[in-house]
JSON list of C-alpha atoms in Angstrom, two decimals:
[
{"chain": "W", "resi": 16, "resn": "MET", "atom": "CA", "xyz": [-17.95, 61.63, -17.28]},
{"chain": "W", "resi": 17, "resn": "ARG", "atom": "CA", "xyz": [-17.11, 63.60, -20.44]},
{"chain": "W", "resi": 18, "resn": "ILE", "atom": "CA", "xyz": [-20.84, 63.69, -21.38]},
{"chain": "W", "resi": 19, "resn": "LEU", "atom": "CA", "xyz": [-21.70, 65.05, -17.91]},
{"chain": "W", "resi": 20, "resn": "ILE", "atom": "CA", "xyz": [-19.05, 67.78, -18.18]},
{"chain": "W", "resi": 21, "resn": "ILE", "atom": "CA", "xyz": [-20.29, 68.76, -21.65]},
{"chain": "W", "resi": 22, "resn": "PHE", "atom": "CA", "xyz": [-23.89, 68.86, -20.38]},
{"chain": "W", "resi": 23, "resn": "LEU", "atom": "CA", "xyz": [-22.91, 71.16, -17.51]},
{"chain": "W", "resi": 24, "resn": "LEU", "atom": "CA", "xyz": [-21.00, 73.42, -19.88]},
{"chain": "W", "resi": 25, "resn": "ILE", "atom": "CA", "xyz": [-24.03, 73.63, -22.16]},
{"chain": "W", "resi": 26, "resn": "CYS", "atom": "CA", "xyz": [-26.29, 74.52, -19.24]},
{"chain": "W", "resi": 27, "resn": "CYS", "atom": "CA", "xyz": [-23.87, 77.19, -18.04]},
{"chain": "W", "resi": 28, "resn": "SER", "atom": "CA", "xyz": [-23.46, 78.65, -21.50]},
{"chain": "W", "resi": 29, "resn": "LEU", "atom": "CA", "xyz": [-27.22, 78.91, -21.94]},
{"chain": "W", "resi": 30, "resn": "CYS", "atom": "CA", "xyz": [-27.44, 80.82, -18.66]},
{"chain": "W", "resi": 31, "resn": "ARG", "atom": "CA", "xyz": [-25.12, 83.52, -20.01]},
{"chain": "W", "resi": 32, "resn": "LYS", "atom": "CA", "xyz": [-26.77, 86.62, -21.42]},
{"chain": "W", "resi": 33, "resn": "SER", "atom": "CA", "xyz": [-26.19, 86.75, -25.14]},
{"chain": "W", "resi": 34, "resn": "ASN", "atom": "CA", "xyz": [-27.82, 88.22, -28.19]},
{"chain": "W", "resi": 35, "resn": "ASP", "atom": "CA", "xyz": [-29.01, 85.48, -30.60]},
{"chain": "W", "resi": 36, "resn": "GLN", "atom": "CA", "xyz": [-27.91, 87.59, -33.54]},
{"chain": "W", "resi": 37, "resn": "ASP", "atom": "CA", "xyz": [-24.31, 87.47, -32.27]},
{"chain": "W", "resi": 38, "resn": "LYS", "atom": "CA", "xyz": [-24.30, 83.67, -32.04]},
{"chain": "W", "resi": 39, "resn": "PRO", "atom": "CA", "xyz": [-22.93, 81.49, -34.87]},
{"chain": "W", "resi": 40, "resn": "ASP", "atom": "CA", "xyz": [-25.41, 79.20, -36.65]},
{"chain": "W", "resi": 41, "resn": "TRP", "atom": "CA", "xyz": [-24.30, 76.08, -34.77]},
{"chain": "W", "resi": 42, "resn": "ALA", "atom": "CA", "xyz": [-24.96, 77.78, -31.41]},
{"chain": "W", "resi": 43, "resn": "LYS", "atom": "CA", "xyz": [-28.59, 78.55, -32.39]},
{"chain": "W", "resi": 44, "resn": "LYS", "atom": "CA", "xyz": [-29.45, 74.84, -32.65]},
{"chain": "W", "resi": 45, "resn": "ASP", "atom": "CA", "xyz": [-31.51, 72.96, -30.10]},
{"chain": "W", "resi": 46, "resn": "ILE", "atom": "CA", "xyz": [-29.20, 71.23, -27.60]},
{"chain": "W", "resi": 47, "resn": "ARG", "atom": "CA", "xyz": [-30.59, 67.84, -28.64]},
{"chain": "W", "resi": 48, "resn": "ASP", "atom": "CA", "xyz": [-29.46, 68.50, -32.23]},
{"chain": "W", "resi": 49, "resn": "TYR", "atom": "CA", "xyz": [-25.82, 69.24, -31.34]},
{"chain": "W", "resi": 50, "resn": "SER", "atom": "CA", "xyz": [-23.31, 67.11, -33.22]},
{"chain": "W", "resi": 51, "resn": "ASP", "atom": "CA", "xyz": [-19.92, 66.01, -31.83]},
{"chain": "W", "resi": 52, "resn": "ALA", "atom": "CA", "xyz": [-18.29, 68.83, -33.80]},
{"chain": "W", "resi": 53, "resn": "ASP", "atom": "CA", "xyz": [-20.71, 71.36, -32.23]},
{"chain": "W", "resi": 54, "resn": "LEU", "atom": "CA", "xyz": [-19.85, 70.09, -28.75]},
{"chain": "W", "resi": 55, "resn": "GLU", "atom": "CA", "xyz": [-16.13, 70.40, -29.48]},
{"chain": "W", "resi": 56, "resn": "ARG", "atom": "CA", "xyz": [-16.67, 73.99, -30.61]},
{"chain": "W", "resi": 57, "resn": "LEU", "atom": "CA", "xyz": [-18.58, 74.70, -27.39]},
{"chain": "W", "resi": 58, "resn": "LEU", "atom": "CA", "xyz": [-15.72, 73.31, -25.30]},
{"chain": "W", "resi": 59, "resn": "GLU", "atom": "CA", "xyz": [-13.17, 75.40, -27.22]},
{"chain": "W", "resi": 60, "resn": "GLN", "atom": "CA", "xyz": [-15.30, 78.52, -26.77]},
{"chain": "W", "resi": 61, "resn": "TRP", "atom": "CA", "xyz": [-15.63, 77.82, -23.07]},
{"chain": "W", "resi": 62, "resn": "ASP", "atom": "CA", "xyz": [-11.83, 77.43, -22.71]},
{"chain": "W", "resi": 63, "resn": "GLU", "atom": "CA", "xyz": [-11.32, 80.74, -24.53]},
{"chain": "W", "resi": 64, "resn": "ASP", "atom": "CA", "xyz": [-13.62, 82.50, -22.06]},
{"chain": "W", "resi": 65, "resn": "ASP", "atom": "CA", "xyz": [-11.73, 81.14, -19.03]},
{"chain": "W", "resi": 66, "resn": "GLU", "atom": "CA", "xyz": [-8.96, 83.21, -17.55]},
{"chain": "W", "resi": 67, "resn": "PRO", "atom": "CA", "xyz": [-5.55, 81.57, -18.12]},
{"chain": "W", "resi": 68, "resn": "ILE", "atom": "CA", "xyz": [-3.79, 80.11, -15.07]},
{"chain": "W", "resi": 69, "resn": "PRO", "atom": "CA", "xyz": [-0.53, 81.92, -14.20]},
{"chain": "W", "resi": 70, "resn": "ALA", "atom": "CA", "xyz": [2.48, 79.90, -15.32]},
{"chain": "W", "resi": 71, "resn": "ASP", "atom": "CA", "xyz": [3.90, 79.57, -11.80]},
{"chain": "W", "resi": 72, "resn": "GLU", "atom": "CA", "xyz": [0.57, 78.16, -10.54]},
{"chain": "W", "resi": 73, "resn": "LEU", "atom": "CA", "xyz": [0.38, 75.36, -13.09]},
{"chain": "W", "resi": 74, "resn": "PRO", "atom": "CA", "xyz": [0.66, 71.81, -11.67]},
{"chain": "W", "resi": 75, "resn": "ASP", "atom": "CA", "xyz": [4.02, 70.01, -11.53]},
{"chain": "W", "resi": 76, "resn": "GLY", "atom": "CA", "xyz": [4.87, 68.36, -14.84]},
{"chain": "W", "resi": 77, "resn": "HIS", "atom": "CA", "xyz": [2.86, 70.83, -16.96]},
{"chain": "W", "resi": 78, "resn": "PRO", "atom": "CA", "xyz": [4.87, 71.64, -20.13]},
{"chain": "W", "resi": 79, "resn": "LYS", "atom": "CA", "xyz": [4.19, 75.39, -19.78]},
{"chain": "W", "resi": 80, "resn": "LYS", "atom": "CA", "xyz": [5.31, 75.61, -16.15]},
{"chain": "W", "resi": 81, "resn": "PRO", "atom": "CA", "xyz": [8.74, 77.27, -15.97]},
{"chain": "W", "resi": 82, "resn": "ALA", "atom": "CA", "xyz": [11.49, 75.07, -14.51]},
{"chain": "W", "resi": 83, "resn": "PRO", "atom": "CA", "xyz": [13.00, 76.25, -11.21]},
{"chain": "W", "resi": 84, "resn": "SER", "atom": "CA", "xyz": [16.43, 77.84, -11.41]},
{"chain": "W", "resi": 85, "resn": "LEU", "atom": "CA", "xyz": [19.38, 75.46, -11.05]},
{"chain": "W", "resi": 86, "resn": "ASP", "atom": "CA", "xyz": [21.85, 76.47, -8.33]},
{"chain": "W", "resi": 87, "resn": "LEU", "atom": "CA", "xyz": [25.08, 74.63, -9.17]},
{"chain": "W", "resi": 88, "resn": "THR", "atom": "CA", "xyz": [26.71, 75.73, -5.92]},
{"chain": "W", "resi": 89, "resn": "LYS", "atom": "CA", "xyz": [24.37, 73.43, -3.99]},
{"chain": "W", "resi": 90, "resn": "ILE", "atom": "CA", "xyz": [24.95, 70.37, -6.21]},
{"chain": "W", "resi": 91, "resn": "ASP", "atom": "CA", "xyz": [27.66, 67.74, -6.00]},
{"chain": "W", "resi": 92, "resn": "LEU", "atom": "CA", "xyz": [28.87, 67.94, -9.60]},
{"chain": "W", "resi": 93, "resn": "SER", "atom": "CA", "xyz": [30.91, 64.75, -9.16]},
{"chain": "W", "resi": 94, "resn": "SER", "atom": "CA", "xyz": [27.68, 62.77, -8.70]},
{"chain": "W", "resi": 95, "resn": "PRO", "atom": "CA", "xyz": [25.74, 62.12, -11.96]},
{"chain": "W", "resi": 96, "resn": "ASP", "atom": "CA", "xyz": [22.63, 61.14, -9.98]},
{"chain": "W", "resi": 97, "resn": "GLU", "atom": "CA", "xyz": [22.62, 64.38, -7.99]},
{"chain": "W", "resi": 98, "resn": "LEU", "atom": "CA", "xyz": [23.07, 66.43, -11.17]},
{"chain": "W", "resi": 99, "resn": "MET", "atom": "CA", "xyz": [20.22, 64.61, -12.95]},
{"chain": "W", "resi": 100, "resn": "LYS", "atom": "CA", "xyz": [18.01, 64.91, -9.88]},
{"chain": "W", "resi": 101, "resn": "ALA", "atom": "CA", "xyz": [18.51, 68.68, -9.77]},
{"chain": "W", "resi": 102, "resn": "SER", "atom": "CA", "xyz": [17.98, 69.11, -13.53]},
{"chain": "W", "resi": 103, "resn": "LYS", "atom": "CA", "xyz": [14.64, 67.27, -13.41]},
{"chain": "W", "resi": 104, "resn": "ARG", "atom": "CA", "xyz": [13.13, 69.37, -10.62]},
{"chain": "W", "resi": 105, "resn": "GLY", "atom": "CA", "xyz": [9.61, 70.42, -11.62]},
{"chain": "W", "resi": 106, "resn": "LYS", "atom": "CA", "xyz": [9.56, 68.08, -14.65]},
{"chain": "W", "resi": 107, "resn": "THR", "atom": "CA", "xyz": [7.81, 64.77, -15.29]},
{"chain": "W", "resi": 108, "resn": "VAL", "atom": "CA", "xyz": [10.05, 61.69, -15.05]},
{"chain": "W", "resi": 109, "resn": "MET", "atom": "CA", "xyz": [9.23, 58.03, -15.73]},
{"chain": "W", "resi": 110, "resn": "MET", "atom": "CA", "xyz": [10.85, 55.08, -13.96]},
{"chain": "W", "resi": 111, "resn": "PHE", "atom": "CA", "xyz": [10.53, 51.47, -15.18]},
{"chain": "W", "resi": 112, "resn": "VAL", "atom": "CA", "xyz": [10.77, 48.64, -12.66]},
{"chain": "W", "resi": 113, "resn": "ARG", "atom": "CA", "xyz": [11.19, 44.96, -13.54]},
{"chain": "W", "resi": 114, "resn": "MET", "atom": "CA", "xyz": [10.24, 42.32, -10.97]},
{"chain": "W", "resi": 115, "resn": "TYR", "atom": "CA", "xyz": [10.92, 38.62, -10.49]},
{"chain": "W", "resi": 116, "resn": "GLY", "atom": "CA", "xyz": [8.78, 35.92, -8.91]},
{"chain": "W", "resi": 117, "resn": "VAL", "atom": "CA", "xyz": [5.46, 37.40, -10.06]},
{"chain": "W", "resi": 118, "resn": "SER", "atom": "CA", "xyz": [2.95, 35.43, -12.09]},
{"chain": "W", "resi": 119, "resn": "GLY", "atom": "CA", "xyz": [1.20, 37.92, -14.31]},
{"chain": "W", "resi": 120, "resn": "LYS", "atom": "CA", "xyz": [0.07, 41.55, -14.32]},
{"chain": "W", "resi": 121, "resn": "GLU", "atom": "CA", "xyz": [-2.34, 41.16, -11.39]},
{"chain": "W", "resi": 122, "resn": "GLU", "atom": "CA", "xyz": [0.37, 39.98, -8.99]},
{"chain": "W", "resi": 123, "resn": "ALA", "atom": "CA", "xyz": [2.80, 42.59, -10.34]},
{"chain": "W", "resi": 124, "resn": "ASP", "atom": "CA", "xyz": [0.15, 45.25, -9.77]},
{"chain": "W", "resi": 125, "resn": "GLN", "atom": "CA", "xyz": [-0.39, 44.12, -6.17]},
{"chain": "W", "resi": 126, "resn": "LEU", "atom": "CA", "xyz": [3.34, 44.10, -5.40]},
{"chain": "W", "resi": 127, "resn": "SER", "atom": "CA", "xyz": [3.98, 47.49, -7.01]},
{"chain": "W", "resi": 128, "resn": "SER", "atom": "CA", "xyz": [0.99, 48.88, -5.09]},
{"chain": "W", "resi": 129, "resn": "VAL", "atom": "CA", "xyz": [2.76, 47.99, -1.84]},
{"chain": "W", "resi": 130, "resn": "TRP", "atom": "CA", "xyz": [5.87, 49.79, -3.08]},
{"chain": "W", "resi": 131, "resn": "GLN", "atom": "CA", "xyz": [3.78, 52.81, -4.06]},
{"chain": "W", "resi": 132, "resn": "VAL", "atom": "CA", "xyz": [2.42, 53.03, -0.50]},
{"chain": "W", "resi": 133, "resn": "GLY", "atom": "CA", "xyz": [5.99, 52.79, 0.80]},
{"chain": "W", "resi": 134, "resn": "LEU", "atom": "CA", "xyz": [6.96, 55.72, -1.41]},
{"chain": "W", "resi": 135, "resn": "GLN", "atom": "CA", "xyz": [3.98, 57.75, -0.22]},
{"chain": "W", "resi": 136, "resn": "ASN", "atom": "CA", "xyz": [5.01, 57.08, 3.39]},
{"chain": "W", "resi": 137, "resn": "ASN", "atom": "CA", "xyz": [8.33, 58.70, 2.45]},
{"chain": "W", "resi": 138, "resn": "HIS", "atom": "CA", "xyz": [6.48, 61.72, 0.98]},
{"chain": "W", "resi": 139, "resn": "ILE", "atom": "CA", "xyz": [7.18, 60.65, -2.62]},
{"chain": "W", "resi": 140, "resn": "GLN", "atom": "CA", "xyz": [4.18, 60.94, -4.95]},
{"chain": "W", "resi": 141, "resn": "ALA", "atom": "CA", "xyz": [4.06, 58.65, -7.99]},
{"chain": "W", "resi": 142, "resn": "GLU", "atom": "CA", "xyz": [1.47, 57.36, -10.42]},
{"chain": "W", "resi": 143, "resn": "ARG", "atom": "CA", "xyz": [1.72, 53.65, -11.23]},
{"chain": "W", "resi": 144, "resn": "PHE", "atom": "CA", "xyz": [0.93, 51.70, -14.41]},
{"chain": "W", "resi": 145, "resn": "ALA", "atom": "CA", "xyz": [1.36, 47.99, -15.16]},
{"chain": "W", "resi": 146, "resn": "ILE", "atom": "CA", "xyz": [2.88, 47.70, -18.65]},
{"chain": "W", "resi": 147, "resn": "GLU", "atom": "CA", "xyz": [4.01, 44.05, -18.81]},
{"chain": "W", "resi": 148, "resn": "GLU", "atom": "CA", "xyz": [3.54, 40.89, -16.77]},
{"chain": "W", "resi": 149, "resn": "ASP", "atom": "CA", "xyz": [6.69, 41.61, -14.79]},
{"chain": "W", "resi": 150, "resn": "ARG", "atom": "CA", "xyz": [7.19, 45.32, -15.42]},
{"chain": "W", "resi": 151, "resn": "VAL", "atom": "CA", "xyz": [5.57, 48.49, -14.07]},
{"chain": "W", "resi": 152, "resn": "LEU", "atom": "CA", "xyz": [5.96, 52.20, -14.71]},
{"chain": "W", "resi": 153, "resn": "PHE", "atom": "CA", "xyz": [6.14, 54.82, -11.97]},
{"chain": "W", "resi": 154, "resn": "MET", "atom": "CA", "xyz": [5.56, 58.39, -13.15]},
{"chain": "W", "resi": 155, "resn": "PHE", "atom": "CA", "xyz": [6.66, 61.36, -11.05]},
{"chain": "W", "resi": 156, "resn": "ARG", "atom": "CA", "xyz": [5.22, 64.82, -11.64]},
{"chain": "W", "resi": 157, "resn": "GLU", "atom": "CA", "xyz": [8.04, 66.15, -9.47]},
{"chain": "W", "resi": 158, "resn": "GLY", "atom": "CA", "xyz": [10.96, 64.55, -11.29]},
{"chain": "W", "resi": 159, "resn": "SER", "atom": "CA", "xyz": [13.58, 65.14, -8.59]},
{"chain": "W", "resi": 160, "resn": "GLN", "atom": "CA", "xyz": [11.78, 62.56, -6.41]},
{"chain": "W", "resi": 161, "resn": "ALA", "atom": "CA", "xyz": [12.48, 59.78, -8.91]},
{"chain": "W", "resi": 162, "resn": "TRP", "atom": "CA", "xyz": [16.03, 59.22, -7.65]},
{"chain": "W", "resi": 163, "resn": "GLU", "atom": "CA", "xyz": [14.89, 58.87, -4.03]},
{"chain": "W", "resi": 164, "resn": "ALA", "atom": "CA", "xyz": [12.24, 56.44, -5.27]},
{"chain": "W", "resi": 165, "resn": "LYS", "atom": "CA", "xyz": [14.89, 54.46, -7.15]},
{"chain": "W", "resi": 166, "resn": "ASP", "atom": "CA", "xyz": [16.99, 54.13, -3.98]},
{"chain": "W", "resi": 167, "resn": "TYR", "atom": "CA", "xyz": [13.93, 52.79, -2.16]},
{"chain": "W", "resi": 168, "resn": "VAL", "atom": "CA", "xyz": [12.75, 50.35, -4.84]},
{"chain": "W", "resi": 169, "resn": "VAL", "atom": "CA", "xyz": [16.13, 48.69, -5.52]},
{"chain": "W", "resi": 170, "resn": "GLU", "atom": "CA", "xyz": [16.22, 47.69, -1.83]},
{"chain": "W", "resi": 171, "resn": "GLN", "atom": "CA", "xyz": [12.92, 45.82, -2.11]},
{"chain": "W", "resi": 172, "resn": "GLU", "atom": "CA", "xyz": [12.80, 42.06, -2.47]},
{"chain": "W", "resi": 173, "resn": "GLN", "atom": "CA", "xyz": [11.52, 40.93, -5.90]},
{"chain": "W", "resi": 174, "resn": "CYS", "atom": "CA", "xyz": [12.94, 44.04, -7.61]},
{"chain": "W", "resi": 175, "resn": "GLU", "atom": "CA", "xyz": [15.06, 42.79, -10.50]},
{"chain": "W", "resi": 176, "resn": "ASP", "atom": "CA", "xyz": [16.16, 46.16, -11.86]},
{"chain": "W", "resi": 177, "resn": "VAL", "atom": "CA", "xyz": [15.17, 49.79, -12.28]},
{"chain": "W", "resi": 178, "resn": "MET", "atom": "CA", "xyz": [15.58, 51.86, -15.44]},
{"chain": "W", "resi": 179, "resn": "LEU", "atom": "CA", "xyz": [15.71, 55.61, -14.88]},
{"chain": "W", "resi": 180, "resn": "GLU", "atom": "CA", "xyz": [16.75, 58.15, -17.51]},
{"chain": "W", "resi": 181, "resn": "GLN", "atom": "CA", "xyz": [18.41, 55.41, -19.64]},
{"chain": "W", "resi": 182, "resn": "GLN", "atom": "CA", "xyz": [20.43, 54.16, -16.65]},
{"chain": "W", "resi": 183, "resn": "THR", "atom": "CA", "xyz": [19.82, 50.64, -15.28]},
{"chain": "W", "resi": 184, "resn": "TYR", "atom": "CA", "xyz": [20.17, 49.96, -11.55]},
{"chain": "W", "resi": 185, "resn": "LEU", "atom": "CA", "xyz": [20.17, 46.36, -10.31]},
{"chain": "W", "resi": 186, "resn": "GLY", "atom": "CA", "xyz": [17.91, 45.33, -7.44]},
{"chain": "W", "resi": 187, "resn": "LYS", "atom": "CA", "xyz": [19.64, 44.27, -4.25]},
{"chain": "W", "resi": 188, "resn": "TYR", "atom": "CA", "xyz": [18.14, 40.78, -4.55]},
{"chain": "W", "resi": 189, "resn": "CYS", "atom": "CA", "xyz": [18.15, 40.46, -8.37]},
{"chain": "W", "resi": 190, "resn": "GLN", "atom": "CA", "xyz": [17.94, 36.87, -9.64]},
{"chain": "W", "resi": 191, "resn": "GLN", "atom": "CA", "xyz": [18.77, 37.07, -13.33]},
{"chain": "W", "resi": 192, "resn": "CYS", "atom": "CA", "xyz": [21.86, 39.26, -12.94]},
{"chain": "W", "resi": 193, "resn": "SER", "atom": "CA", "xyz": [25.24, 37.56, -12.83]},
{"chain": "W", "resi": 194, "resn": "LYS", "atom": "CA", "xyz": [27.52, 37.31, -9.80]},
{"chain": "W", "resi": 195, "resn": "GLU", "atom": "CA", "xyz": [29.85, 39.80, -11.48]},
{"chain": "W", "resi": 196, "resn": "ASP", "atom": "CA", "xyz": [27.00, 42.29, -11.94]},
{"chain": "W", "resi": 197, "resn": "LYS", "atom": "CA", "xyz": [26.06, 41.96, -8.26]},
{"chain": "W", "resi": 198, "resn": "GLU", "atom": "CA", "xyz": [29.64, 42.56, -7.16]},
{"chain": "W", "resi": 199, "resn": "LYS", "atom": "CA", "xyz": [29.91, 45.67, -9.36]},
{"chain": "W", "resi": 200, "resn": "GLU", "atom": "CA", "xyz": [26.62, 47.03, -8.03]},
{"chain": "W", "resi": 201, "resn": "ALA", "atom": "CA", "xyz": [27.61, 46.29, -4.43]},
{"chain": "W", "resi": 202, "resn": "LYS", "atom": "CA", "xyz": [30.96, 48.04, -4.93]},
{"chain": "W", "resi": 203, "resn": "LYS", "atom": "CA", "xyz": [29.27, 51.06, -6.49]},
{"chain": "W", "resi": 204, "resn": "ASN", "atom": "CA", "xyz": [26.78, 51.31, -3.60]},
{"chain": "W", "resi": 205, "resn": "LYS", "atom": "CA", "xyz": [29.58, 50.92, -1.05]},
{"chain": "W", "resi": 206, "resn": "GLU", "atom": "CA", "xyz": [31.54, 53.78, -2.63]},
{"chain": "W", "resi": 207, "resn": "LYS", "atom": "CA", "xyz": [28.39, 55.90, -2.70]},
{"chain": "W", "resi": 208, "resn": "ASP", "atom": "CA", "xyz": [27.73, 55.27, 1.03]},
{"chain": "W", "resi": 209, "resn": "LYS", "atom": "CA", "xyz": [31.37, 56.01, 1.85]},
{"chain": "W", "resi": 210, "resn": "LYS", "atom": "CA", "xyz": [31.18, 59.32, -0.03]},
{"chain": "W", "resi": 211, "resn": "LYS", "atom": "CA", "xyz": [27.95, 60.28, 1.78]},
{"chain": "W", "resi": 212, "resn": "LYS", "atom": "CA", "xyz": [29.57, 59.64, 5.16]},
{"chain": "W", "resi": 213, "resn": "LYS", "atom": "CA", "xyz": [32.60, 61.68, 4.14]},
{"chain": "W", "resi": 214, "resn": "ASP", "atom": "CA", "xyz": [30.39, 64.56, 2.99]},
{"chain": "W", "resi": 215, "resn": "LYS", "atom": "CA", "xyz": [28.47, 64.48, 6.29]},
{"chain": "W", "resi": 216, "resn": "LYS", "atom": "CA", "xyz": [31.71, 64.64, 8.26]},
{"chain": "W", "resi": 217, "resn": "GLY", "atom": "CA", "xyz": [32.82, 67.59, 6.13]},
{"chain": "W", "resi": 218, "resn": "ASP", "atom": "CA", "xyz": [29.53, 69.41, 6.77]},
{"chain": "W", "resi": 219, "resn": "LYS", "atom": "CA", "xyz": [29.84, 68.82, 10.53]},
{"chain": "W", "resi": 220, "resn": "ALA", "atom": "CA", "xyz": [33.41, 70.15, 10.50]},
{"chain": "W", "resi": 221, "resn": "LYS", "atom": "CA", "xyz": [32.26, 73.31, 8.75]},
{"chain": "W", "resi": 222, "resn": "LYS", "atom": "CA", "xyz": [29.45, 73.87, 11.26]},
{"chain": "W", "resi": 223, "resn": "LYS", "atom": "CA", "xyz": [31.66, 73.21, 14.31]},
{"chain": "W", "resi": 224, "resn": "PRO", "atom": "CA", "xyz": [32.54, 76.56, 15.95]},
{"chain": "W", "resi": 225, "resn": "LYS", "atom": "CA", "xyz": [36.20, 77.44, 16.20]},
{"chain": "W", "resi": 226, "resn": "THR", "atom": "CA", "xyz": [37.64, 77.73, 19.73]},
{"chain": "W", "resi": 227, "resn": "GLU", "atom": "CA", "xyz": [39.55, 80.86, 20.56]},
{"chain": "W", "resi": 228, "resn": "LEU", "atom": "CA", "xyz": [43.26, 80.49, 21.38]}
]
């Protein structure tokens, strides 16, 4: 593929009107005599001639793309996950998932592929890489989606645990975790669900119109 791209660039560059006297010595060679270094120079010259892409039009995860402004008034500051989610908007985030009951990378790849489709059905885009026999990496160009993905994956059978931004979250059906770990995780999830319900009730109360006396 790289050779094809280079060939096309060479063809396009030869079509440009240029005075031979203005060309450097390497550019005056026959195409068949180009060395790897000459091809690299051609690619660099081509990139210099291209108009730069505006920063706000760069793809998600690009290091030069400016991060969106963080509105703290719309964030629940008492929730570490919500704060991290907001701070990673527009940035690349990696999530590591460990599985149980899989026999090798091929089976792990098949299982994680099913999870990837599940994420896509929930409008969450992630790239997937098998890194160990029981471990896969999900990479999110839009980092804020990683926490929604984590909530989905930990509910899946055969998910042992999820590591996201140096925090480990146990799978709902984890096998190697202790009974105590499961109880702690269940309690934490219960408190989180309780808080969500409370917040929803508060939002409904705010939206409810006041009746005149």
